[in-house]
Each structure stands twice: as C-alpha cells, then as structure tokens.
Amino acid sequence: MVAAVFPVLYGSAAVFAVVLGESLSGSPERRPTLLAVAAVFLVGLGLALVGQDRTRSVTVAARLVAASAPVLAMAAVYDGWSGAGLAGSVGLAALLAAVAPGAGSPTARAKFARPDRLTRVASAAVAAVAAVAIFEATVLALGGAALTGVLLSQALALVVLAASAGRRGPLLAGMGYGLVGLGLAVFRDAPARALAEFPAQPYLSLGQPDPRALLTGLTLSVLVVLLAAAVVVAGGRTGLTGVIAAPAWLWVPAGVVGLYGAGSVVITAALLVVPAEPGFLGGHAVVTISWTLAALVLLASGIDRAAPRLAGLVLIASAVAKVVLFDLVALDGLARVAAFVGAGLLMLAAGSRYARLVARSQQ
C-alpha cells in the first residue's frame, strides 16, 4: 500500500513543477505565494522520500499528507478550472492508490488481505487526501446550484458505497460532503425561508414563480431526502447505530433533514403545478397530512420497537405544532380546512388503531 502511494506523489511533484514554472513566468504579484507553496512542497516531498522503510504508521501518514498538501494549496491559488484540474489529478491519483492497495508484490497483497495498523492508517491518510482533493476540485470548478447538486450527489454516492461495503470511512466523507451541500441548499438554493413565506427568493423571476428555479429546488430537495435516508441505513450497516435503537445523535439530525427535504419537495412540486399562492397553501396542507400519515406508519411498525415508535410520536408532535403555529396563521380557506380536518381525522383513526394494536400485542 505505502510503496504504491509514493510513485503517485512523485507524479504529482512533476505536475507541480510544470505548473510552478508557468506561474512564475506570469503575474509578478503571485510569485511570493507560489514560492512559499513551492518551499512547503519541497519539505513535504522530502518527508515522503526519506525513510520509506520505516514502519511507524503516524510517520507514514504525515508524509502522505505533507507531500500532497502543497499541491492542493497551489490549486487554490490557481482557482477556476486550472486549479480544479490540478486538485482533481491529485484526488484521482490518491483515490486509485486507496482503492487498489493490494497491487504489487504477493507480499503486499497478502499484507492487504490481513491489514496491520500501518496499512490501515496509511489507507485512511490516502483516502482523506482523495476526499479533500476531490472536494476542492468540485468547489473550484463549479458554482451556484450546480455546486450544491454535485456535492449532494457525491455525498449520496459515498454513503451508498459505505452502506454496500460496510465501511465507515466513505460514510464519514459522505456526511462531510453532505453537510456542505445541505448548508448551501438550506441558505441559498432551496432555502428554508421559501417554505415559510410566499413569494420568496430564489423561486421568483420578475415577481412571478420561476419554473427553472423551482425545478432546481425540487431536484435538490429530492437529493436531500435520499441522502438523509441513506445516512440512517448506512449508519446501521456500518455499526454506527445500534441493532434495536439508533443513537439520537444520528437519526434525530437525519430525521430533521429528511423533514426539511420532504417539505421542500411537496411545496416546490405544488408551486410547479400551481405557480401562485393557492399552490403554496395547498402544498402546506399536503405537508401536514403527509407528516401525519408518516407518523402513523412509524407507530404501526413500532409496536415492539422503540426507535420507530419514538420517531412516530415525535413526528405526530411536529405535525400538531405545525398545525397550531403555522397552518392556523398562514393558511386560509380550503387549505386551512384540509390541513385541520385531514390531520385531525388521521390522528383519531391512528389513536384507535394504535390502541387495538397495542392491546393485541400485549395479549
């Protein structure tokens, strides 16, 4: 594993030398920064070259990170597609080294089959370098809603990989990508304020709902819902959650994110169908009823399990709070009637059905 990584770093050094030469012949005001990055890179490369036969895992990981960090710093100096290409090349090289650590001699393959502490730490260091480099390349290359969508898609792919392989590393990387993408969605591209008031940016164009912006918000919201569900599943399969009840630190934030994404999906879809205030109000009525239905499903499946039962009770409380605090004030006419009557009838039916299920379970 370690022997396969150092040629990757040497290749990065060659790329770095070419880029540095072109940069020093360009703008004079950028030369001090480039020279400083070059000095740090030479130190990191020296650490990578010296003492390859040592077996201290911390030393090996430090060399791997130190040899690649200056190249990523140079990519940030370049900015745009040039910097994205440089960071992406480092990320791709590190990713190849991380996913193919058993390549090489039979001894290296046997060592990978039974990884020791050195191999595990070096693999984690290379994977971290790959995650940071690909993230930097994405941020440098894209902007706006495209950046948000790609970050959420990358996060979803990493979490699905973690769930299928049972590895915690991709899950943690996916959660990091997802937090950044979620922040961009909540505050900019599919903002939470657009769920509470109409009309609201960025879903407006010349004072009217913009179909393109609404479609973008709908797509991002679907990605958020899928990501929240995938994180819960991957948390269980990788051992981050318990077999019976998931720890609150994981499923509570995932549930909140899922509620935000589901509400945004319903409201943006309603505005796409009816691009006016009636669509917004009808969407909120559907959100209230759908929360109640989801709570009923959770309660019905949680007769003998604590986690679904608790989640259903919390969701019922959330639906009641939404009816009292938001629907009563914001909705009017048929939308208010639908939200109140629909949620009330569902809760009455849920109460009687749940009581019968509990009695049957006790018997």
CSV table of C-alpha atoms in Angstrom, one decimal:
chain,number,residue,atom,x,y,z
A,1,MET,CA,0.0,0.0,0.0
A,2,VAL,CA,2.6,2.5,1.1
A,3,ALA,CA,5.0,1.6,-1.7
A,4,ALA,CA,2.2,2.1,-4.2
A,5,VAL,CA,1.5,5.6,-2.9
A,6,PHE,CA,4.9,7.2,-3.2
A,7,PRO,CA,5.1,7.0,-7.1
A,8,VAL,CA,1.7,8.8,-7.1
A,9,LEU,CA,3.2,11.6,-5.1
A,10,TYR,CA,6.3,11.7,-7.3
A,11,GLY,CA,4.0,12.1,-10.3
A,12,SER,CA,2.2,15.0,-8.5
A,13,ALA,CA,5.7,16.5,-8.0
A,14,ALA,CA,6.3,16.5,-11.7
A,15,VAL,CA,3.0,18.1,-12.5
A,16,PHE,CA,3.6,20.7,-9.8
A,17,ALA,CA,7.0,21.6,-11.2
A,18,VAL,CA,5.4,22.3,-14.7
A,19,VAL,CA,2.6,24.4,-13.2
A,20,LEU,CA,5.1,26.3,-11.0
A,21,GLY,CA,7.3,27.2,-13.9
A,22,GLU,CA,4.4,28.5,-15.9
A,23,SER,CA,3.1,30.5,-12.9
A,24,LEU,CA,6.4,32.2,-12.1
A,25,SER,CA,6.6,33.4,-15.7
A,26,GLY,CA,3.2,35.1,-15.3
A,27,SER,CA,1.9,37.7,-12.9
A,28,PRO,CA,4.6,39.1,-10.6
A,29,GLU,CA,2.3,39.7,-7.6
A,30,ARG,CA,1.6,36.0,-7.4
A,31,ARG,CA,5.2,34.9,-7.2
A,32,PRO,CA,5.7,35.2,-3.4
A,33,THR,CA,2.7,33.0,-2.8
A,34,LEU,CA,3.9,30.5,-5.4
A,35,LEU,CA,7.4,30.4,-3.9
A,36,ALA,CA,6.0,29.9,-0.4
A,37,VAL,CA,3.9,27.0,-1.7
A,38,ALA,CA,6.9,25.6,-3.5
A,39,ALA,CA,9.0,25.7,-0.4
A,40,VAL,CA,6.3,23.8,1.6
A,41,PHE,CA,6.0,21.3,-1.2
A,42,LEU,CA,9.7,20.6,-1.2
A,43,VAL,CA,9.6,19.9,2.5
A,44,GLY,CA,6.7,17.6,2.1
A,45,LEU,CA,8.3,15.8,-0.8
A,46,GLY,CA,11.5,15.4,1.3
A,47,LEU,CA,9.5,13.8,4.1
A,48,ALA,CA,7.9,11.4,1.5
A,49,LEU,CA,11.3,10.5,0.1
A,50,VAL,CA,13.3,10.0,3.3
A,51,GLY,CA,12.9,6.8,5.4
A,52,GLN,CA,10.4,4.9,3.3
A,53,ASP,CA,11.4,1.7,5.1
A,54,ARG,CA,10.2,2.9,8.4
A,55,THR,CA,7.1,1.3,9.8
A,56,ARG,CA,5.7,3.9,12.1
A,57,SER,CA,2.1,4.5,10.9
A,58,VAL,CA,1.9,8.1,12.1
A,59,THR,CA,5.1,8.9,10.3
A,60,VAL,CA,3.9,7.4,7.0
A,61,ALA,CA,0.5,9.2,7.2
A,62,ALA,CA,2.3,12.5,7.9
A,63,ARG,CA,4.5,12.0,4.9
A,64,LEU,CA,1.5,11.3,2.7
A,65,VAL,CA,-0.4,14.3,3.8
A,66,ALA,CA,2.6,16.6,3.7
A,67,ALA,CA,3.6,15.6,0.2
A,68,SER,CA,0.1,16.4,-1.2
A,69,ALA,CA,-0.9,19.4,0.8
A,70,PRO,CA,1.2,22.0,-1.2
A,71,VAL,CA,-0.2,20.8,-4.5
A,72,LEU,CA,-3.7,21.4,-3.1
A,73,ALA,CA,-2.6,24.8,-1.9
A,74,MET,CA,-1.4,25.6,-5.4
A,75,ALA,CA,-4.7,24.5,-6.9
A,76,ALA,CA,-6.4,27.1,-4.6
A,77,VAL,CA,-4.0,29.8,-5.9
A,78,TYR,CA,-4.9,29.0,-9.5
A,79,ASP,CA,-8.7,28.9,-9.0
A,80,GLY,CA,-11.1,28.0,-11.7
A,81,TRP,CA,-10.8,25.0,-14.0
A,82,SER,CA,-7.0,25.1,-13.9
A,83,GLY,CA,-6.9,24.7,-10.1
A,84,ALA,CA,-9.8,22.2,-10.3
A,85,GLY,CA,-7.8,20.1,-12.8
A,86,LEU,CA,-4.7,20.2,-10.6
A,87,ALA,CA,-6.6,19.2,-7.4
A,88,GLY,CA,-8.6,16.6,-9.3
A,89,SER,CA,-5.5,14.9,-10.6
A,90,VAL,CA,-4.1,14.6,-7.1
A,91,GLY,CA,-7.5,13.4,-5.9
A,92,LEU,CA,-7.8,10.8,-8.7
A,93,ALA,CA,-4.2,9.5,-8.1
A,94,ALA,CA,-4.9,9.2,-4.3
A,95,LEU,CA,-8.2,7.6,-4.9
A,96,LEU,CA,-6.6,5.0,-7.2
A,97,ALA,CA,-4.0,4.3,-4.6
A,98,ALA,CA,-6.7,3.9,-1.9
A,99,VAL,CA,-8.9,1.5,-3.9
A,100,ALA,CA,-6.1,-0.6,-5.2
A,101,PRO,CA,-3.8,-1.0,-2.3
A,102,GLY,CA,-3.1,-4.7,-2.9
A,103,ALA,CA,-1.5,-4.1,-6.3
A,104,GLY,CA,2.2,-5.1,-6.4
A,105,SER,CA,4.1,-8.0,-5.0
A,106,PRO,CA,2.5,-11.1,-3.4
A,107,THR,CA,3.8,-9.9,-0.1
A,108,ALA,CA,1.9,-6.6,-0.5
A,109,ARG,CA,-1.3,-8.4,-1.5
A,110,ALA,CA,-1.0,-10.8,1.5
A,111,LYS,CA,-0.5,-7.8,3.8
A,112,PHE,CA,-3.6,-6.1,2.4
A,113,ALA,CA,-5.6,-9.2,3.0
A,114,ARG,CA,-4.6,-9.0,6.7
A,115,PRO,CA,-4.0,-5.3,7.1
A,116,ASP,CA,-1.9,-4.2,10.1
A,117,ARG,CA,-2.1,-0.9,11.8
A,118,LEU,CA,0.4,0.7,9.3
A,119,THR,CA,-1.7,-0.3,6.4
A,120,ARG,CA,-4.9,0.9,7.9
A,121,VAL,CA,-3.5,4.3,8.9
A,122,ALA,CA,-1.8,4.8,5.5
A,123,SER,CA,-5.0,3.8,3.7
A,124,ALA,CA,-7.0,6.3,5.8
A,125,ALA,CA,-4.5,9.0,5.1
A,126,VAL,CA,-4.7,8.4,1.3
A,127,ALA,CA,-8.5,8.3,1.4
A,128,ALA,CA,-8.6,11.6,3.4
A,129,VAL,CA,-6.3,13.2,0.8
A,130,ALA,CA,-8.5,11.9,-2.0
A,131,ALA,CA,-11.6,13.3,-0.3
A,132,VAL,CA,-10.2,16.7,0.3
A,133,ALA,CA,-8.7,17.0,-3.2
A,134,ILE,CA,-11.9,16.0,-4.9
A,135,PHE,CA,-13.9,18.3,-2.7
A,136,GLU,CA,-11.5,21.2,-3.6
A,137,ALA,CA,-11.7,20.4,-7.3
A,138,THR,CA,-15.5,20.4,-7.2
A,139,VAL,CA,-15.6,23.8,-5.3
A,140,LEU,CA,-13.1,25.4,-7.7
A,141,ALA,CA,-14.8,24.1,-10.9
A,142,LEU,CA,-18.5,24.7,-10.1
A,143,GLY,CA,-20.7,27.4,-8.5
A,144,GLY,CA,-24.3,28.2,-7.7
A,145,ALA,CA,-26.9,25.5,-7.7
A,146,ALA,CA,-24.7,23.2,-9.8
A,147,LEU,CA,-22.1,23.1,-6.9
A,148,THR,CA,-24.9,22.2,-4.4
A,149,GLY,CA,-26.3,19.5,-6.6
A,150,VAL,CA,-22.9,17.9,-7.3
A,151,LEU,CA,-21.9,18.0,-3.6
A,152,LEU,CA,-25.1,16.3,-2.6
A,153,SER,CA,-24.8,13.7,-5.3
A,154,GLN,CA,-21.2,13.0,-4.3
A,155,ALA,CA,-22.3,12.6,-0.7
A,156,LEU,CA,-25.1,10.3,-1.7
A,157,ALA,CA,-22.7,8.1,-3.7
A,158,LEU,CA,-20.3,7.9,-0.8
A,159,VAL,CA,-23.0,7.0,1.7
A,160,VAL,CA,-24.4,4.3,-0.6
A,161,LEU,CA,-20.9,2.9,-1.0
A,162,ALA,CA,-20.5,2.9,2.7
A,163,ALA,CA,-23.8,1.0,3.1
A,164,SER,CA,-23.0,-1.6,0.5
A,165,ALA,CA,-19.4,-2.2,1.7
A,166,GLY,CA,-20.0,-1.7,5.4
A,167,ARG,CA,-17.1,0.8,5.7
A,168,ARG,CA,-17.3,3.8,7.9
A,169,GLY,CA,-14.7,5.9,6.0
A,170,PRO,CA,-16.9,6.6,3.0
A,171,LEU,CA,-19.8,7.3,5.4
A,172,LEU,CA,-17.9,10.0,7.3
A,173,ALA,CA,-16.7,11.5,4.0
A,174,GLY,CA,-20.2,11.5,2.6
A,175,MET,CA,-21.5,13.2,5.7
A,176,GLY,CA,-18.9,15.9,5.4
A,177,TYR,CA,-19.8,16.5,1.7
A,178,GLY,CA,-23.5,16.4,2.6
A,179,LEU,CA,-23.2,19.0,5.4
A,180,VAL,CA,-21.6,21.5,3.0
A,181,GLY,CA,-24.2,20.7,0.3
A,182,LEU,CA,-27.0,20.9,2.8
A,183,GLY,CA,-25.8,24.3,4.1
A,184,LEU,CA,-25.8,25.6,0.5
A,185,ALA,CA,-29.3,24.3,-0.1
A,186,VAL,CA,-30.9,25.5,3.1
A,187,PHE,CA,-29.5,29.0,2.9
A,188,ARG,CA,-29.2,29.6,-0.8
A,189,ASP,CA,-30.5,27.3,-3.5
A,190,ALA,CA,-33.5,25.7,-1.8
A,191,PRO,CA,-33.8,28.0,1.3
A,192,ALA,CA,-35.9,27.2,4.3
A,193,ARG,CA,-37.5,30.6,4.2
A,194,ALA,CA,-39.1,29.7,0.9
A,195,LEU,CA,-41.1,27.1,2.8
A,196,ALA,CA,-42.5,29.6,5.3
A,197,GLU,CA,-43.4,32.6,3.1
A,198,PHE,CA,-44.7,33.3,-0.4
A,199,PRO,CA,-43.4,34.7,-2.6
A,200,ALA,CA,-39.7,34.2,-1.7
A,201,GLN,CA,-36.4,34.1,-3.5
A,202,PRO,CA,-34.8,32.4,-5.3
A,203,TYR,CA,-38.1,31.0,-6.7
A,204,LEU,CA,-39.1,34.3,-8.3
A,205,SER,CA,-38.4,36.0,-11.6
A,206,LEU,CA,-40.0,39.4,-12.2
A,207,GLY,CA,-42.3,38.9,-9.3
A,208,GLN,CA,-43.6,35.5,-10.6
A,209,PRO,CA,-42.6,31.9,-9.7
A,210,ASP,CA,-39.7,30.8,-11.8
A,211,PRO,CA,-40.2,27.2,-13.2
A,212,ARG,CA,-36.5,26.7,-13.6
A,213,ALA,CA,-35.6,27.7,-10.1
A,214,LEU,CA,-38.5,25.6,-8.7
A,215,LEU,CA,-37.3,22.6,-10.7
A,216,THR,CA,-33.8,23.1,-9.3
A,217,GLY,CA,-35.1,23.4,-5.8
A,218,LEU,CA,-37.2,20.2,-6.3
A,219,THR,CA,-34.1,18.3,-7.5
A,220,LEU,CA,-32.0,19.4,-4.6
A,221,SER,CA,-34.8,18.6,-2.2
A,222,VAL,CA,-35.1,15.0,-3.6
A,223,LEU,CA,-31.3,14.6,-3.1
A,224,VAL,CA,-31.6,15.8,0.5
A,225,VAL,CA,-34.3,13.3,1.3
A,226,LEU,CA,-32.4,10.4,-0.3
A,227,LEU,CA,-29.2,11.4,1.5
A,228,ALA,CA,-31.0,11.5,4.9
A,229,ALA,CA,-32.5,8.1,4.4
A,230,ALA,CA,-29.1,6.7,3.1
A,231,VAL,CA,-27.3,8.0,6.1
A,232,VAL,CA,-29.7,6.2,8.5
A,233,VAL,CA,-29.3,2.9,6.6
A,234,ALA,CA,-25.5,3.2,6.3
A,235,GLY,CA,-25.3,4.1,10.0
A,236,GLY,CA,-26.9,0.8,10.8
A,237,ARG,CA,-24.9,-1.3,8.4
A,238,THR,CA,-21.5,0.1,9.4
A,239,GLY,CA,-22.2,-0.2,13.1
A,240,LEU,CA,-22.6,3.4,14.0
A,241,THR,CA,-26.1,2.7,15.1
A,242,GLY,CA,-27.5,0.0,17.4
A,243,VAL,CA,-29.3,-3.0,16.2
A,244,ILE,CA,-32.6,-2.1,18.1
A,245,ALA,CA,-32.5,1.6,18.5
A,246,ALA,CA,-30.4,4.1,16.6
A,247,PRO,CA,-28.5,6.7,18.6
A,248,ALA,CA,-30.1,10.0,18.8
A,249,TRP,CA,-27.0,11.8,17.6
A,250,LEU,CA,-27.5,10.2,14.1
A,251,TRP,CA,-31.2,9.6,13.5
A,252,VAL,CA,-32.5,12.8,15.0
A,253,PRO,CA,-30.5,15.2,12.7
A,254,ALA,CA,-31.2,12.8,9.8
A,255,GLY,CA,-34.9,13.0,10.6
A,256,VAL,CA,-34.9,16.8,10.8
A,257,VAL,CA,-33.0,17.0,7.5
A,258,GLY,CA,-35.5,14.5,5.9
A,259,LEU,CA,-38.5,16.5,7.1
A,260,TYR,CA,-37.0,19.7,5.6
A,261,GLY,CA,-36.3,17.9,2.3
A,262,ALA,CA,-39.7,16.2,2.1
A,263,GLY,CA,-41.5,19.5,2.9
A,264,SER,CA,-39.4,21.3,0.2
A,265,VAL,CA,-40.3,18.5,-2.3
A,266,VAL,CA,-44.0,18.9,-1.7
A,267,ILE,CA,-44.1,22.7,-1.8
A,268,THR,CA,-41.9,23.1,-4.8
A,269,ALA,CA,-43.9,20.5,-6.7
A,270,ALA,CA,-47.1,22.2,-5.7
A,271,LEU,CA,-45.8,25.5,-7.0
A,272,LEU,CA,-44.7,23.9,-10.2
A,273,VAL,CA,-48.3,22.6,-10.7
A,274,VAL,CA,-50.0,25.8,-9.5
A,275,PRO,CA,-47.5,28.7,-9.7
A,276,ALA,CA,-49.4,31.0,-7.4
A,277,GLU,CA,-50.3,31.4,-3.7
A,278,PRO,CA,-53.0,28.7,-3.8
A,279,GLY,CA,-50.3,26.2,-4.8
A,280,PHE,CA,-48.2,27.3,-1.9
A,281,LEU,CA,-51.1,27.0,0.6
A,282,GLY,CA,-52.2,23.6,-0.9
A,283,GLY,CA,-48.6,22.3,-0.6
A,284,HIS,CA,-48.5,23.1,3.1
A,285,ALA,CA,-51.8,21.3,3.7
A,286,VAL,CA,-50.3,18.3,1.9
A,287,VAL,CA,-47.2,18.5,4.1
A,288,THR,CA,-49.2,18.5,7.3
A,289,ILE,CA,-51.3,15.5,6.2
A,290,SER,CA,-48.2,13.6,4.9
A,291,TRP,CA,-46.4,14.1,8.2
A,292,THR,CA,-49.4,12.6,10.0
A,293,LEU,CA,-49.5,9.6,7.6
A,294,ALA,CA,-45.8,9.0,8.0
A,295,ALA,CA,-46.2,9.2,11.8
A,296,LEU,CA,-49.0,6.5,11.6
A,297,VAL,CA,-46.8,4.2,9.6
A,298,LEU,CA,-43.9,4.6,12.1
A,299,LEU,CA,-46.3,4.0,15.1
A,300,ALA,CA,-47.8,0.9,13.5
A,301,SER,CA,-44.3,-0.5,12.8
A,302,GLY,CA,-43.0,0.4,16.2
A,303,ILE,CA,-45.3,-1.7,18.4
A,304,ASP,CA,-42.4,-3.8,19.6
A,305,ARG,CA,-39.5,-1.5,18.6
A,306,ALA,CA,-38.6,1.6,20.4
A,307,ALA,CA,-37.0,3.7,17.7
A,308,PRO,CA,-39.9,3.7,15.1
A,309,ARG,CA,-42.4,4.3,18.0
A,310,LEU,CA,-40.4,7.2,19.3
A,311,ALA,CA,-39.9,8.7,15.8
A,312,GLY,CA,-43.7,8.4,15.2
A,313,LEU,CA,-44.5,10.2,18.4
A,314,VAL,CA,-42.1,13.0,17.6
A,315,LEU,CA,-43.5,13.3,14.1
A,316,ILE,CA,-47.1,13.5,15.5
A,317,ALA,CA,-46.0,16.2,17.9
A,318,SER,CA,-44.3,18.1,15.0
A,319,ALA,CA,-47.5,17.8,12.9
A,320,VAL,CA,-49.6,19.2,15.8
A,321,ALA,CA,-47.1,22.0,16.3
A,322,LYS,CA,-47.2,22.9,12.6
A,323,VAL,CA,-51.0,23.0,12.6
A,324,VAL,CA,-51.1,25.3,15.6
A,325,LEU,CA,-48.1,27.5,15.0
A,326,PHE,CA,-48.1,27.8,11.2
A,327,ASP,CA,-51.2,26.5,9.5
A,328,LEU,CA,-53.6,28.4,11.8
A,329,VAL,CA,-51.8,31.7,10.9
A,330,ALA,CA,-50.6,31.3,7.4
A,331,LEU,CA,-53.3,29.2,5.7
A,332,ASP,CA,-56.8,30.3,4.9
A,333,GLY,CA,-59.9,28.9,3.2
A,334,LEU,CA,-59.9,25.4,1.9
A,335,ALA,CA,-56.2,24.9,2.7
A,336,ARG,CA,-56.7,25.5,6.4
A,337,VAL,CA,-59.8,23.3,6.4
A,338,ALA,CA,-57.9,20.5,4.6
A,339,ALA,CA,-55.0,20.7,7.0
A,340,PHE,CA,-57.1,20.8,10.2
A,341,VAL,CA,-59.7,18.2,9.2
A,342,GLY,CA,-57.3,15.9,7.4
A,343,ALA,CA,-54.8,15.8,10.2
A,344,GLY,CA,-57.5,15.5,12.8
A,345,LEU,CA,-59.3,12.6,11.2
A,346,LEU,CA,-56.0,10.8,10.7
A,347,MET,CA,-55.0,11.3,14.3
A,348,LEU,CA,-58.3,10.0,15.5
A,349,ALA,CA,-58.0,6.9,13.3
A,350,ALA,CA,-54.4,6.5,14.4
A,351,GLY,CA,-55.4,6.6,18.1
A,352,SER,CA,-58.0,3.9,17.8
A,353,ARG,CA,-55.9,1.7,15.5
A,354,TYR,CA,-52.8,2.1,17.7
A,355,ALA,CA,-54.8,1.2,20.8
A,356,ARG,CA,-56.0,-2.0,19.2
A,357,LEU,CA,-52.5,-2.9,18.0
A,358,VAL,CA,-51.1,-2.4,21.5
A,359,ALA,CA,-53.8,-4.5,23.1
A,360,ARG,CA,-53.3,-7.3,20.6
A,361,SER,CA,-49.5,-7.2,21.1
A,362,GLN,CA,-50.0,-7.5,24.9
A,363,GLN,CA,-52.3,-10.4,24.5
